[in-house]
Amino acid sequence: MKIRILGSAAGGGFPQWNCNCVNCDGVRKGTIDAVPRTQSSIAVSENDTDWLLINASPDILAQIRANPALQPARAIRDSGIAAVLLMDAQIDHVTGLLMLRERGSPLPLYATEQVLADLAQALPITRVLGHYCGVDARPLALDGAALAIPPLAATTILPVPLLSKAPPYSPHRDDPHPGDNIGLTIRNGASGKRLFYAPGLGEITPAVEEAMRGADVLLVDGTCWSDDEMLTMGLSKKTARMMGHLAQSGPGGMIELLDRMPASRKILIHINNSNPILREDAPQRAVLAAHGIEVALDGMDIEL
Ligand code: MLT
Ligand code: MN
Ligand code: ZN
């Protein structure tokens, strides 16, 4: 089973359209050792033809073009994207759904009741899509049961509730509900291997710690190097924590957490454009390497 990283950047992408931080300006001008990245999304397939898309990024059309495996062209109108699963209702994870409106049949859409409610009301994407292909909404229960989600047959997916943040437009923004954000344990039934995926990880609950401990591969929140980096760079008034993200450095940070984990691969994803780890030659990259931590790239494949 294969996991293809379609987009490895956080919301805004890298470079972000209006940002002139050292990373964004440098990658635009080609003066730093870094590559552009599109916004957060992965796809899972057992046969390289039929894919479960996990999160629908605003960059989805570019991602489909960059990944011909998602376009098997079996009919005059056709896509390898058989279904979509959403992990939260954030703009960088859901607005790509609008770009799939030309489908010939309702889009199978897996998400928690909270996320489906936000997408029916606060950011009414599913209502809008009702005027195009329509959505076949499949609520994800958080009852601890692993799911078989077509087109995947030998793979199971276990949603893990996360303590993070609902989007700013959600009625749950400051009133967290289980289901506002989920992580996923993706298990290959043939090899028994597990990957834990959580592009947004605000707090490490016992359930998250357990899911991470049981994973062979960790693909987790790499948004910010330091909690206050967007503040100190003058990019935002919010800390990583305020946005529901655990920074990598410092006491209680992601590096410390990953050090405790037995996984054979530890990969950071959802990298914000402010993060120094985007520069291949940054000292922070050497720190990650010393801890056996990789940084995701668009187009990267993980075989599980
Ligand atoms: C987040 O995860 O906090 C997002 O990337 C925010 C956004 O999409 O603007
Ligand atoms: Mn995000
Ligand atoms: Zn920037």
PDB file of C-alpha atoms and ligand atoms in Angstrom:
ATOM      1  CA  MET A   1       0.000   0.000   0.000  1.00  0.00           C
ATOM      2  CA  LYS A   2       1.245   3.404  -0.933  1.00  0.00           C
ATOM      3  CA  ILE A   3       0.823   6.819   0.605  1.00  0.00           C
ATOM      4  CA  ARG A   4       1.618   9.650  -1.799  1.00  0.00           C
ATOM      5  CA  ILE A   5       2.275  13.066  -0.307  1.00  0.00           C
ATOM      6  CA  LEU A   6       0.517  15.486  -2.619  1.00  0.00           C
ATOM      7  CA  GLY A   7       1.121  18.600  -0.524  1.00  0.00           C
ATOM      8  CA  SER A   8       3.484  19.039   2.418  1.00  0.00           C
ATOM      9  CA  ALA A   9       3.015  22.730   3.298  1.00  0.00           C
ATOM     10  CA  ALA A  10       0.663  24.288   5.834  1.00  0.00           C
ATOM     11  CA  GLY A  11      -2.105  26.733   4.905  1.00  0.00           C
ATOM     12  CA  GLY A  12      -0.779  29.371   2.495  1.00  0.00           C
ATOM     13  CA  GLY A  13       1.680  26.951   0.883  1.00  0.00           C
ATOM     14  CA  PHE A  14       5.342  27.691   0.208  1.00  0.00           C
ATOM     15  CA  PRO A  15       5.918  30.346  -0.979  1.00  0.00           C
ATOM     16  CA  GLN A  16       2.757  32.017   0.307  1.00  0.00           C
ATOM     17  CA  TRP A  17       1.347  34.503  -2.220  1.00  0.00           C
ATOM     18  CA  ASN A  18       1.765  37.632  -0.083  1.00  0.00           C
ATOM     19  CA  CYS A  19       4.701  36.626   2.094  1.00  0.00           C
ATOM     20  CA  ASN A  20       8.203  38.046   1.826  1.00  0.00           C
ATOM     21  CA  CYS A  21       9.772  36.267   4.787  1.00  0.00           C
ATOM     22  CA  VAL A  22      13.304  34.965   4.264  1.00  0.00           C
ATOM     23  CA  ASN A  23      11.935  31.582   3.144  1.00  0.00           C
ATOM     24  CA  CYS A  24       9.194  32.775   0.767  1.00  0.00           C
ATOM     25  CA  ASP A  25      11.302  35.537  -0.778  1.00  0.00           C
ATOM     26  CA  GLY A  26      14.315  33.240  -1.030  1.00  0.00           C
ATOM     27  CA  VAL A  27      12.518  30.330  -2.698  1.00  0.00           C
ATOM     28  CA  ARG A  28      10.859  32.726  -5.154  1.00  0.00           C
ATOM     29  CA  LYS A  29      14.233  34.216  -6.106  1.00  0.00           C
ATOM     30  CA  GLY A  30      16.081  30.894  -5.991  1.00  0.00           C
ATOM     31  CA  THR A  31      18.557  32.239  -3.438  1.00  0.00           C
ATOM     32  CA  ILE A  32      17.973  29.603  -0.738  1.00  0.00           C
ATOM     33  CA  ASP A  33      18.312  25.823  -0.747  1.00  0.00           C
ATOM     34  CA  ALA A  34      14.597  25.000  -0.562  1.00  0.00           C
ATOM     35  CA  VAL A  35      11.825  23.705  -2.826  1.00  0.00           C
ATOM     36  CA  PRO A  36       8.241  24.995  -3.125  1.00  0.00           C
ATOM     37  CA  ARG A  37       5.493  22.973  -1.527  1.00  0.00           C
ATOM     38  CA  THR A  38       1.726  22.867  -2.036  1.00  0.00           C
ATOM     39  CA  GLN A  39      -0.876  22.745   0.727  1.00  0.00           C
ATOM     40  CA  SER A  40      -1.439  19.730   2.926  1.00  0.00           C
ATOM     41  CA  SER A  41      -2.928  16.588   1.352  1.00  0.00           C
ATOM     42  CA  ILE A  42      -2.102  12.897   0.956  1.00  0.00           C
ATOM     43  CA  ALA A  43      -3.574  10.067  -1.116  1.00  0.00           C
ATOM     44  CA  VAL A  44      -3.655   6.348  -0.314  1.00  0.00           C
ATOM     45  CA  SER A  45      -3.830   3.498  -2.824  1.00  0.00           C
ATOM     46  CA  GLU A  46      -3.380  -0.252  -2.908  1.00  0.00           C
ATOM     47  CA  ASN A  47      -3.147  -0.545  -6.707  1.00  0.00           C
ATOM     48  CA  ASP A  48      -1.744   2.825  -7.871  1.00  0.00           C
ATOM     49  CA  THR A  49      -5.017   3.503  -9.717  1.00  0.00           C
ATOM     50  CA  ASP A  50      -7.826   3.963  -7.186  1.00  0.00           C
ATOM     51  CA  TRP A  51      -7.121   6.493  -4.450  1.00  0.00           C
ATOM     52  CA  LEU A  52      -8.595   7.684  -1.191  1.00  0.00           C
ATOM     53  CA  LEU A  53      -7.799  11.383  -0.988  1.00  0.00           C
ATOM     54  CA  ILE A  54      -7.163  12.573   2.561  1.00  0.00           C
ATOM     55  CA  ASN A  55      -7.926  16.283   2.735  1.00  0.00           C
ATOM     56  CA  ALA A  56      -8.734  18.334  -0.367  1.00  0.00           C
ATOM     57  CA  SER A  57      -6.255  21.188  -0.629  1.00  0.00           C
ATOM     58  CA  PRO A  58      -6.855  24.461  -2.481  1.00  0.00           C
ATOM     59  CA  ASP A  59      -3.911  23.270  -4.647  1.00  0.00           C
ATOM     60  CA  ILE A  60      -5.681  20.068  -5.690  1.00  0.00           C
ATOM     61  CA  LEU A  61      -5.702  20.773  -9.431  1.00  0.00           C
ATOM     62  CA  ALA A  62      -1.938  21.379  -9.463  1.00  0.00           C
ATOM     63  CA  GLN A  63      -1.480  18.279  -7.319  1.00  0.00           C
ATOM     64  CA  ILE A  64      -3.481  16.113  -9.725  1.00  0.00           C
ATOM     65  CA  ARG A  65      -1.420  17.475 -12.637  1.00  0.00           C
ATOM     66  CA  ALA A  66       1.809  16.746 -10.772  1.00  0.00           C
ATOM     67  CA  ASN A  67       0.706  13.169  -9.976  1.00  0.00           C
ATOM     68  CA  PRO A  68      -0.473  11.392 -13.173  1.00  0.00           C
ATOM     69  CA  ALA A  69      -1.181   8.272 -11.059  1.00  0.00           C
ATOM     70  CA  LEU A  70      -4.315  10.102  -9.863  1.00  0.00           C
ATOM     71  CA  GLN A  71      -5.568  10.297 -13.464  1.00  0.00           C
ATOM     72  CA  PRO A  72      -5.873   6.757 -14.866  1.00  0.00           C
ATOM     73  CA  ALA A  73      -8.112   7.956 -17.776  1.00  0.00           C
ATOM     74  CA  ARG A  74     -10.344   4.877 -18.037  1.00  0.00           C
ATOM     75  CA  ALA A  75     -13.275   6.778 -19.537  1.00  0.00           C
ATOM     76  CA  ILE A  76     -13.946  10.111 -21.233  1.00  0.00           C
ATOM     77  CA  ARG A  77     -14.573  11.669 -17.809  1.00  0.00           C
ATOM     78  CA  ASP A  78     -12.742   9.836 -15.017  1.00  0.00           C
ATOM     79  CA  SER A  79     -10.515  10.268 -11.973  1.00  0.00           C
ATOM     80  CA  GLY A  80      -8.502   7.964  -9.749  1.00  0.00           C
ATOM     81  CA  ILE A  81      -9.884   9.850  -6.726  1.00  0.00           C
ATOM     82  CA  ALA A  82     -12.639   7.484  -5.591  1.00  0.00           C
ATOM     83  CA  ALA A  83     -13.457   9.103  -2.244  1.00  0.00           C
ATOM     84  CA  VAL A  84     -12.320  11.902   0.056  1.00  0.00           C
ATOM     85  CA  LEU A  85     -11.726  11.825   3.807  1.00  0.00           C
ATOM     86  CA  LEU A  86     -11.420  15.094   5.734  1.00  0.00           C
ATOM     87  CA  MET A  87      -9.566  15.453   9.038  1.00  0.00           C
ATOM     88  CA  ASP A  88     -10.913  18.897   9.924  1.00  0.00           C
ATOM     89  CA  ALA A  89     -12.819  21.739   8.267  1.00  0.00           C
ATOM     90  CA  GLN A  90      -9.820  24.094   7.757  1.00  0.00           C
ATOM     91  CA  ILE A  91      -9.601  26.011   4.485  1.00  0.00           C
ATOM     92  CA  ASP A  92      -6.326  24.318   3.535  1.00  0.00           C
ATOM     93  CA  HIS A  93      -7.969  20.882   3.905  1.00  0.00           C
ATOM     94  CA  VAL A  94     -11.406  21.353   2.362  1.00  0.00           C
ATOM     95  CA  THR A  95     -11.620  24.045  -0.305  1.00  0.00           C
ATOM     96  CA  GLY A  96     -10.238  21.712  -2.998  1.00  0.00           C
ATOM     97  CA  LEU A  97     -13.599  19.916  -2.826  1.00  0.00           C
ATOM     98  CA  LEU A  98     -15.068  22.728  -4.926  1.00  0.00           C
ATOM     99  CA  MET A  99     -12.626  21.844  -7.719  1.00  0.00           C
ATOM    100  CA  LEU A 100     -14.048  18.311  -7.904  1.00  0.00           C
ATOM    101  CA  ARG A 101     -17.528  19.605  -8.796  1.00  0.00           C
ATOM    102  CA  GLU A 102     -17.419  18.268 -12.375  1.00  0.00           C
ATOM    103  CA  ARG A 103     -17.696  14.649 -11.150  1.00  0.00           C
ATOM    104  CA  GLY A 104     -20.480  12.647 -12.740  1.00  0.00           C
ATOM    105  CA  SER A 105     -21.765  11.231  -9.449  1.00  0.00           C
ATOM    106  CA  PRO A 106     -21.988  12.363  -5.821  1.00  0.00           C
ATOM    107  CA  LEU A 107     -18.587  12.459  -4.156  1.00  0.00           C
ATOM    108  CA  PRO A 108     -18.209   9.943  -1.292  1.00  0.00           C
ATOM    109  CA  LEU A 109     -17.100  12.196   1.571  1.00  0.00           C
ATOM    110  CA  TYR A 110     -15.958  10.820   4.924  1.00  0.00           C
ATOM    111  CA  ALA A 111     -15.746  13.223   7.866  1.00  0.00           C
ATOM    112  CA  THR A 112     -16.902  13.553  11.458  1.00  0.00           C
ATOM    113  CA  GLU A 113     -20.364  14.966  12.255  1.00  0.00           C
ATOM    114  CA  GLN A 114     -18.643  18.191  13.456  1.00  0.00           C
ATOM    115  CA  VAL A 115     -16.757  18.671  10.210  1.00  0.00           C
ATOM    116  CA  LEU A 116     -19.815  17.810   8.095  1.00  0.00           C
ATOM    117  CA  ALA A 117     -21.848  20.346  10.109  1.00  0.00           C
ATOM    118  CA  ASP A 118     -19.221  23.082   9.570  1.00  0.00           C
ATOM    119  CA  LEU A 119     -19.226  22.309   5.840  1.00  0.00           C
ATOM    120  CA  ALA A 120     -23.018  22.467   5.677  1.00  0.00           C
ATOM    121  CA  GLN A 121     -23.303  25.730   7.651  1.00  0.00           C
ATOM    122  CA  ALA A 122     -20.229  27.816   8.510  1.00  0.00           C
ATOM    123  CA  LEU A 123     -18.342  27.210   5.258  1.00  0.00           C
ATOM    124  CA  PRO A 124     -21.161  25.657   3.214  1.00  0.00           C
ATOM    125  CA  ILE A 125     -19.109  23.721   0.677  1.00  0.00           C
ATOM    126  CA  THR A 126     -21.330  20.647   0.699  1.00  0.00           C
ATOM    127  CA  ARG A 127     -24.418  22.818   0.157  1.00  0.00           C
ATOM    128  CA  VAL A 128     -22.717  24.500  -2.795  1.00  0.00           C
ATOM    129  CA  LEU A 129     -21.610  21.147  -4.220  1.00  0.00           C
ATOM    130  CA  GLY A 130     -25.252  20.066  -4.015  1.00  0.00           C
ATOM    131  CA  HIS A 131     -25.748  22.263  -7.080  1.00  0.00           C
ATOM    132  CA  TYR A 132     -23.026  20.347  -8.958  1.00  0.00           C
ATOM    133  CA  CYS A 133     -21.992  16.699  -8.387  1.00  0.00           C
ATOM    134  CA  GLY A 134     -23.417  16.502  -4.876  1.00  0.00           C
ATOM    135  CA  VAL A 135     -21.857  14.826  -1.881  1.00  0.00           C
ATOM    136  CA  ASP A 136     -22.513  11.386  -0.468  1.00  0.00           C
ATOM    137  CA  ALA A 137     -21.708  12.245   3.169  1.00  0.00           C
ATOM    138  CA  ARG A 138     -20.476   9.330   5.279  1.00  0.00           C
ATOM    139  CA  PRO A 139     -20.168  10.386   8.940  1.00  0.00           C
ATOM    140  CA  LEU A 140     -17.075   9.024  10.697  1.00  0.00           C
ATOM    141  CA  ALA A 141     -17.848   7.684  14.168  1.00  0.00           C
ATOM    142  CA  LEU A 142     -15.282   8.108  16.931  1.00  0.00           C
ATOM    143  CA  ASP A 143     -16.117   4.827  18.636  1.00  0.00           C
ATOM    144  CA  GLY A 144     -12.647   3.322  18.399  1.00  0.00           C
ATOM    145  CA  ALA A 145     -13.591   1.063  15.483  1.00  0.00           C
ATOM    146  CA  ALA A 146     -11.292   0.875  12.464  1.00  0.00           C
ATOM    147  CA  LEU A 147     -13.038   1.377   9.113  1.00  0.00           C
ATOM    148  CA  ALA A 148     -12.689  -0.161   5.687  1.00  0.00           C
ATOM    149  CA  ILE A 149     -13.102   2.718   3.248  1.00  0.00           C
ATOM    150  CA  PRO A 150     -13.472   1.924  -0.462  1.00  0.00           C
ATOM    151  CA  PRO A 151     -11.499   1.914  -2.728  1.00  0.00           C
ATOM    152  CA  LEU A 152      -9.143   0.477  -0.115  1.00  0.00           C
ATOM    153  CA  ALA A 153      -9.821  -3.195   0.583  1.00  0.00           C
ATOM    154  CA  ALA A 154      -6.962  -4.504   2.727  1.00  0.00           C
ATOM    155  CA  THR A 155      -6.382  -1.237   4.560  1.00  0.00           C
ATOM    156  CA  THR A 156      -8.178  -0.059   7.674  1.00  0.00           C
ATOM    157  CA  ILE A 157      -8.458   3.484   8.937  1.00  0.00           C
ATOM    158  CA  LEU A 158      -8.919   4.365  12.583  1.00  0.00           C
ATOM    159  CA  PRO A 159      -9.911   7.961  13.398  1.00  0.00           C
ATOM    160  CA  VAL A 160      -8.272   9.293  16.580  1.00  0.00           C
ATOM    161  CA  PRO A 161      -9.877  12.407  18.134  1.00  0.00           C
ATOM    162  CA  LEU A 162      -7.388  15.262  18.600  1.00  0.00           C
ATOM    163  CA  LEU A 163      -7.354  18.254  20.919  1.00  0.00           C
ATOM    164  CA  SER A 164      -6.616  20.975  18.386  1.00  0.00           C
ATOM    165  CA  LYS A 165      -8.626  23.888  17.014  1.00  0.00           C
ATOM    166  CA  ALA A 166     -11.729  24.041  14.869  1.00  0.00           C
ATOM    167  CA  PRO A 167     -11.369  26.703  12.133  1.00  0.00           C
ATOM    168  CA  PRO A 168     -11.905  30.379  13.029  1.00  0.00           C
ATOM    169  CA  TYR A 169     -15.362  30.336  11.328  1.00  0.00           C
ATOM    170  CA  SER A 170     -16.555  27.260  13.212  1.00  0.00           C
ATOM    171  CA  PRO A 171     -19.031  27.703  16.073  1.00  0.00           C
ATOM    172  CA  HIS A 172     -16.652  25.320  17.932  1.00  0.00           C
ATOM    173  CA  ARG A 173     -13.542  27.494  17.584  1.00  0.00           C
ATOM    174  CA  ASP A 174     -13.316  28.247  21.313  1.00  0.00           C
ATOM    175  CA  ASP A 175     -15.466  25.361  22.465  1.00  0.00           C
ATOM    176  CA  PRO A 176     -13.638  22.200  21.365  1.00  0.00           C
ATOM    177  CA  HIS A 177     -15.688  19.098  20.542  1.00  0.00           C
ATOM    178  CA  PRO A 178     -14.293  15.628  19.852  1.00  0.00           C
ATOM    179  CA  GLY A 179     -14.418  15.384  16.081  1.00  0.00           C
ATOM    180  CA  ASP A 180     -13.350  18.959  15.288  1.00  0.00           C
ATOM    181  CA  ASN A 181      -9.990  17.443  14.360  1.00  0.00           C
ATOM    182  CA  ILE A 182      -8.913  13.855  13.946  1.00  0.00           C
ATOM    183  CA  GLY A 183      -5.687  11.980  13.412  1.00  0.00           C
ATOM    184  CA  LEU A 184      -5.670   8.690  11.522  1.00  0.00           C
ATOM    185  CA  THR A 185      -4.044   5.352  12.070  1.00  0.00           C
ATOM    186  CA  ILE A 186      -3.770   3.800   8.611  1.00  0.00           C
ATOM    187  CA  ARG A 187      -3.064   0.068   8.793  1.00  0.00           C
ATOM    188  CA  ASN A 188      -2.022  -2.153   5.955  1.00  0.00           C
ATOM    189  CA  GLY A 189      -3.916  -5.380   6.636  1.00  0.00           C
ATOM    190  CA  ALA A 190      -1.446  -7.383   4.544  1.00  0.00           C
ATOM    191  CA  SER A 191       1.784  -6.278   6.263  1.00  0.00           C
ATOM    192  CA  GLY A 192       0.225  -5.281   9.590  1.00  0.00           C
ATOM    193  CA  LYS A 193       2.194  -2.033   9.427  1.00  0.00           C
ATOM    194  CA  ARG A 194       0.683   1.183  10.736  1.00  0.00           C
ATOM    195  CA  LEU A 195       1.135   4.834   9.887  1.00  0.00           C
ATOM    196  CA  PHE A 196      -0.172   7.597  12.146  1.00  0.00           C
ATOM    197  CA  TYR A 197      -1.067  10.788  10.282  1.00  0.00           C
ATOM    198  CA  ALA A 198      -1.817  14.077  12.040  1.00  0.00           C
ATOM    199  CA  PRO A 199      -0.975  17.292  10.161  1.00  0.00           C
ATOM    200  CA  GLY A 200      -2.434  19.302  13.056  1.00  0.00           C
ATOM    201  CA  LEU A 201      -1.496  18.155  16.545  1.00  0.00           C
ATOM    202  CA  GLY A 202      -2.103  20.643  19.333  1.00  0.00           C
ATOM    203  CA  GLU A 203      -1.883  18.517  22.439  1.00  0.00           C
ATOM    204  CA  ILE A 204      -0.662  15.011  23.125  1.00  0.00           C
ATOM    205  CA  THR A 205      -3.494  13.177  24.849  1.00  0.00           C
ATOM    206  CA  PRO A 206      -3.054   9.595  26.122  1.00  0.00           C
ATOM    207  CA  ALA A 207      -4.973   8.357  23.037  1.00  0.00           C
ATOM    208  CA  VAL A 208      -2.615  10.213  20.689  1.00  0.00           C
ATOM    209  CA  GLU A 209       0.435   8.992  22.575  1.00  0.00           C
ATOM    210  CA  GLU A 210      -0.856   5.411  22.264  1.00  0.00           C
ATOM    211  CA  ALA A 211      -1.594   5.774  18.539  1.00  0.00           C
ATOM    212  CA  MET A 212       1.882   7.219  17.965  1.00  0.00           C
ATOM    213  CA  ARG A 213       3.545   4.489  20.005  1.00  0.00           C
ATOM    214  CA  GLY A 214       1.847   1.800  17.926  1.00  0.00           C
ATOM    215  CA  ALA A 215       2.900   3.285  14.583  1.00  0.00           C
ATOM    216  CA  ASP A 216       5.726   2.108  12.329  1.00  0.00           C
ATOM    217  CA  VAL A 217       5.650   5.434  10.493  1.00  0.00           C
ATOM    218  CA  LEU A 218       4.748   8.832  11.950  1.00  0.00           C
ATOM    219  CA  LEU A 219       3.610  11.593   9.609  1.00  0.00           C
ATOM    220  CA  VAL A 220       2.912  14.466  11.953  1.00  0.00           C
ATOM    221  CA  ASP A 221       2.535  18.198  12.509  1.00  0.00           C
ATOM    222  CA  GLY A 222       5.603  20.098  11.308  1.00  0.00           C
ATOM    223  CA  THR A 223       3.964  23.535  11.172  1.00  0.00           C
ATOM    224  CA  CYS A 224       6.368  25.625  13.271  1.00  0.00           C
ATOM    225  CA  TRP A 225       9.898  25.203  14.603  1.00  0.00           C
ATOM    226  CA  SER A 226       9.253  27.487  17.584  1.00  0.00           C
ATOM    227  CA  ASP A 227       5.955  28.353  19.210  1.00  0.00           C
ATOM    228  CA  ASP A 228       6.410  32.119  18.687  1.00  0.00           C
ATOM    229  CA  GLU A 229       8.081  32.084  15.254  1.00  0.00           C
ATOM    230  CA  MET A 230       5.220  33.798  13.408  1.00  0.00           C
ATOM    231  CA  LEU A 231       5.078  36.450  16.139  1.00  0.00           C
ATOM    232  CA  THR A 232       8.801  37.192  16.190  1.00  0.00           C
ATOM    233  CA  MET A 233       8.950  37.298  12.368  1.00  0.00           C
ATOM    234  CA  GLY A 234       6.088  39.825  12.361  1.00  0.00           C
ATOM    235  CA  LEU A 235       3.877  37.487  10.286  1.00  0.00           C
ATOM    236  CA  SER A 236       1.003  36.921  12.689  1.00  0.00           C
ATOM    237  CA  LYS A 237      -0.220  37.654  16.179  1.00  0.00           C
ATOM    238  CA  LYS A 238      -0.755  33.970  16.861  1.00  0.00           C
ATOM    239  CA  THR A 239       1.528  31.396  18.409  1.00  0.00           C
ATOM    240  CA  ALA A 240       1.623  27.857  17.007  1.00  0.00           C
ATOM    241  CA  ARG A 241      -0.251  26.676  20.096  1.00  0.00           C
ATOM    242  CA  MET A 242      -3.025  29.240  19.541  1.00  0.00           C
ATOM    243  CA  MET A 243      -3.511  27.719  16.073  1.00  0.00           C
ATOM    244  CA  GLY A 244      -3.597  24.174  17.474  1.00  0.00           C
ATOM    245  CA  HIS A 245      -0.070  23.166  16.499  1.00  0.00           C
ATOM    246  CA  LEU A 246       2.750  21.771  18.636  1.00  0.00           C
ATOM    247  CA  ALA A 247       6.114  23.373  17.762  1.00  0.00           C
ATOM    248  CA  GLN A 248       9.144  21.178  17.138  1.00  0.00           C
ATOM    249  CA  SER A 249      11.767  22.753  19.414  1.00  0.00           C
ATOM    250  CA  GLY A 250      11.792  23.334  23.156  1.00  0.00           C
ATOM    251  CA  PRO A 251      10.585  21.448  26.209  1.00  0.00           C
ATOM    252  CA  GLY A 252       7.499  19.365  25.478  1.00  0.00           C
ATOM    253  CA  GLY A 253       7.963  19.981  21.741  1.00  0.00           C
ATOM    254  CA  MET A 254       7.596  17.559  18.836  1.00  0.00           C
ATOM    255  CA  ILE A 255      11.272  16.543  18.784  1.00  0.00           C
ATOM    256  CA  GLU A 256      11.116  15.474  22.435  1.00  0.00           C
ATOM    257  CA  LEU A 257       7.919  13.569  21.753  1.00  0.00           C
ATOM    258  CA  LEU A 258       9.289  11.821  18.655  1.00  0.00           C
ATOM    259  CA  ASP A 259      12.404  10.814  20.599  1.00  0.00           C
ATOM    260  CA  ARG A 260      10.164   8.654  22.816  1.00  0.00           C
ATOM    261  CA  MET A 261       8.583   6.863  19.866  1.00  0.00           C
ATOM    262  CA  PRO A 262       9.762   3.521  18.461  1.00  0.00           C
ATOM    263  CA  ALA A 263       8.635   4.252  14.847  1.00  0.00           C
ATOM    264  CA  SER A 264      11.154   3.409  12.141  1.00  0.00           C
ATOM    265  CA  ARG A 265      10.300   6.572  10.174  1.00  0.00           C
ATOM    266  CA  LYS A 266       9.389   9.941  11.672  1.00  0.00           C
ATOM    267  CA  ILE A 267       8.333  12.510   9.093  1.00  0.00           C
ATOM    268  CA  LEU A 268       7.149  16.099   9.575  1.00  0.00           C
ATOM    269  CA  ILE A 269       4.403  17.385   7.273  1.00  0.00           C
ATOM    270  CA  HIS A 270       2.198  20.522   7.068  1.00  0.00           C
ATOM    271  CA  ILE A 271       5.263  22.780   7.215  1.00  0.00           C
ATOM    272  CA  ASN A 272       4.502  26.474   7.517  1.00  0.00           C
ATOM    273  CA  ASN A 273       6.407  28.797   5.187  1.00  0.00           C
ATOM    274  CA  SER A 274       7.968  30.542   8.208  1.00  0.00           C
ATOM    275  CA  ASN A 275       9.666  27.326   9.391  1.00  0.00           C
ATOM    276  CA  PRO A 276      13.484  27.299   9.040  1.00  0.00           C
ATOM    277  CA  ILE A 277      13.431  23.521   8.371  1.00  0.00           C
ATOM    278  CA  LEU A 278      12.314  24.316   4.822  1.00  0.00           C
ATOM    279  CA  ARG A 279      15.957  25.306   4.138  1.00  0.00           C
ATOM    280  CA  GLU A 280      17.937  22.122   3.515  1.00  0.00           C
ATOM    281  CA  ASP A 281      21.102  23.713   4.947  1.00  0.00           C
ATOM    282  CA  ALA A 282      19.504  25.246   8.066  1.00  0.00           C
ATOM    283  CA  PRO A 283      21.045  24.232  11.407  1.00  0.00           C
ATOM    284  CA  GLN A 284      17.551  23.208  12.487  1.00  0.00           C
ATOM    285  CA  ARG A 285      17.611  20.578   9.708  1.00  0.00           C
ATOM    286  CA  ALA A 286      20.803  19.142  11.158  1.00  0.00           C
ATOM    287  CA  VAL A 287      19.077  18.925  14.541  1.00  0.00           C
ATOM    288  CA  LEU A 288      16.189  16.994  12.966  1.00  0.00           C
ATOM    289  CA  ALA A 289      18.602  14.674  11.147  1.00  0.00           C
ATOM    290  CA  ALA A 290      20.414  13.957  14.419  1.00  0.00           C
ATOM    291  CA  HIS A 291      17.050  12.849  15.865  1.00  0.00           C
ATOM    292  CA  GLY A 292      16.228  10.709  12.803  1.00  0.00           C
ATOM    293  CA  ILE A 293      13.418  13.041  11.728  1.00  0.00           C
ATOM    294  CA  GLU A 294      12.632  13.645   8.033  1.00  0.00           C
ATOM    295  CA  VAL A 295      10.833  16.560   6.382  1.00  0.00           C
ATOM    296  CA  ALA A 296       8.089  15.717   3.875  1.00  0.00           C
ATOM    297  CA  LEU A 297       8.284  16.830   0.256  1.00  0.00           C
ATOM    298  CA  ASP A 298       5.545  16.999  -2.360  1.00  0.00           C
ATOM    299  CA  GLY A 299       5.579  13.818  -4.442  1.00  0.00           C
ATOM    300  CA  MET A 300       7.167  11.693  -1.697  1.00  0.00           C
ATOM    301  CA  ASP A 301       5.892   8.102  -1.447  1.00  0.00           C
ATOM    302  CA  ILE A 302       5.654   6.066   1.711  1.00  0.00           C
ATOM    303  CA  GLU A 303       5.307   2.311   1.224  1.00  0.00           C
ATOM    304  CA  LEU A 304       3.606   0.687   4.163  1.00  0.00           C
TER     305      LEU A 304
HETATM  306  C1  MLT B   1      -3.740  25.575  10.165  1.00  0.00           C
HETATM  307  O1  MLT B   1      -3.625  24.355  10.161  1.00  0.00           O
HETATM  308  O2  MLT B   1      -3.654  26.258  11.209  1.00  0.00           O
HETATM  309  C2  MLT B   1      -3.985  26.172   8.835  1.00  0.00           C
HETATM  310  O3  MLT B   1      -2.947  25.852   7.965  1.00  0.00           O
HETATM  311  C3  MLT B   1      -4.532  27.510   8.814  1.00  0.00           C
HETATM  312  C4  MLT B   1      -5.002  27.933   7.444  1.00  0.00           C
HETATM  313  O4  MLT B   1      -5.311  27.125   6.575  1.00  0.00           O
HETATM  314  O5  MLT B   1      -5.060  29.144   7.232  1.00  0.00           O
HETATM  315 MN    MN B   2      -3.560  23.665   8.123  1.00  0.00          MN
HETATM  316 ZN    ZN B   3       6.708  33.249   4.283  1.00  0.00          ZN
END
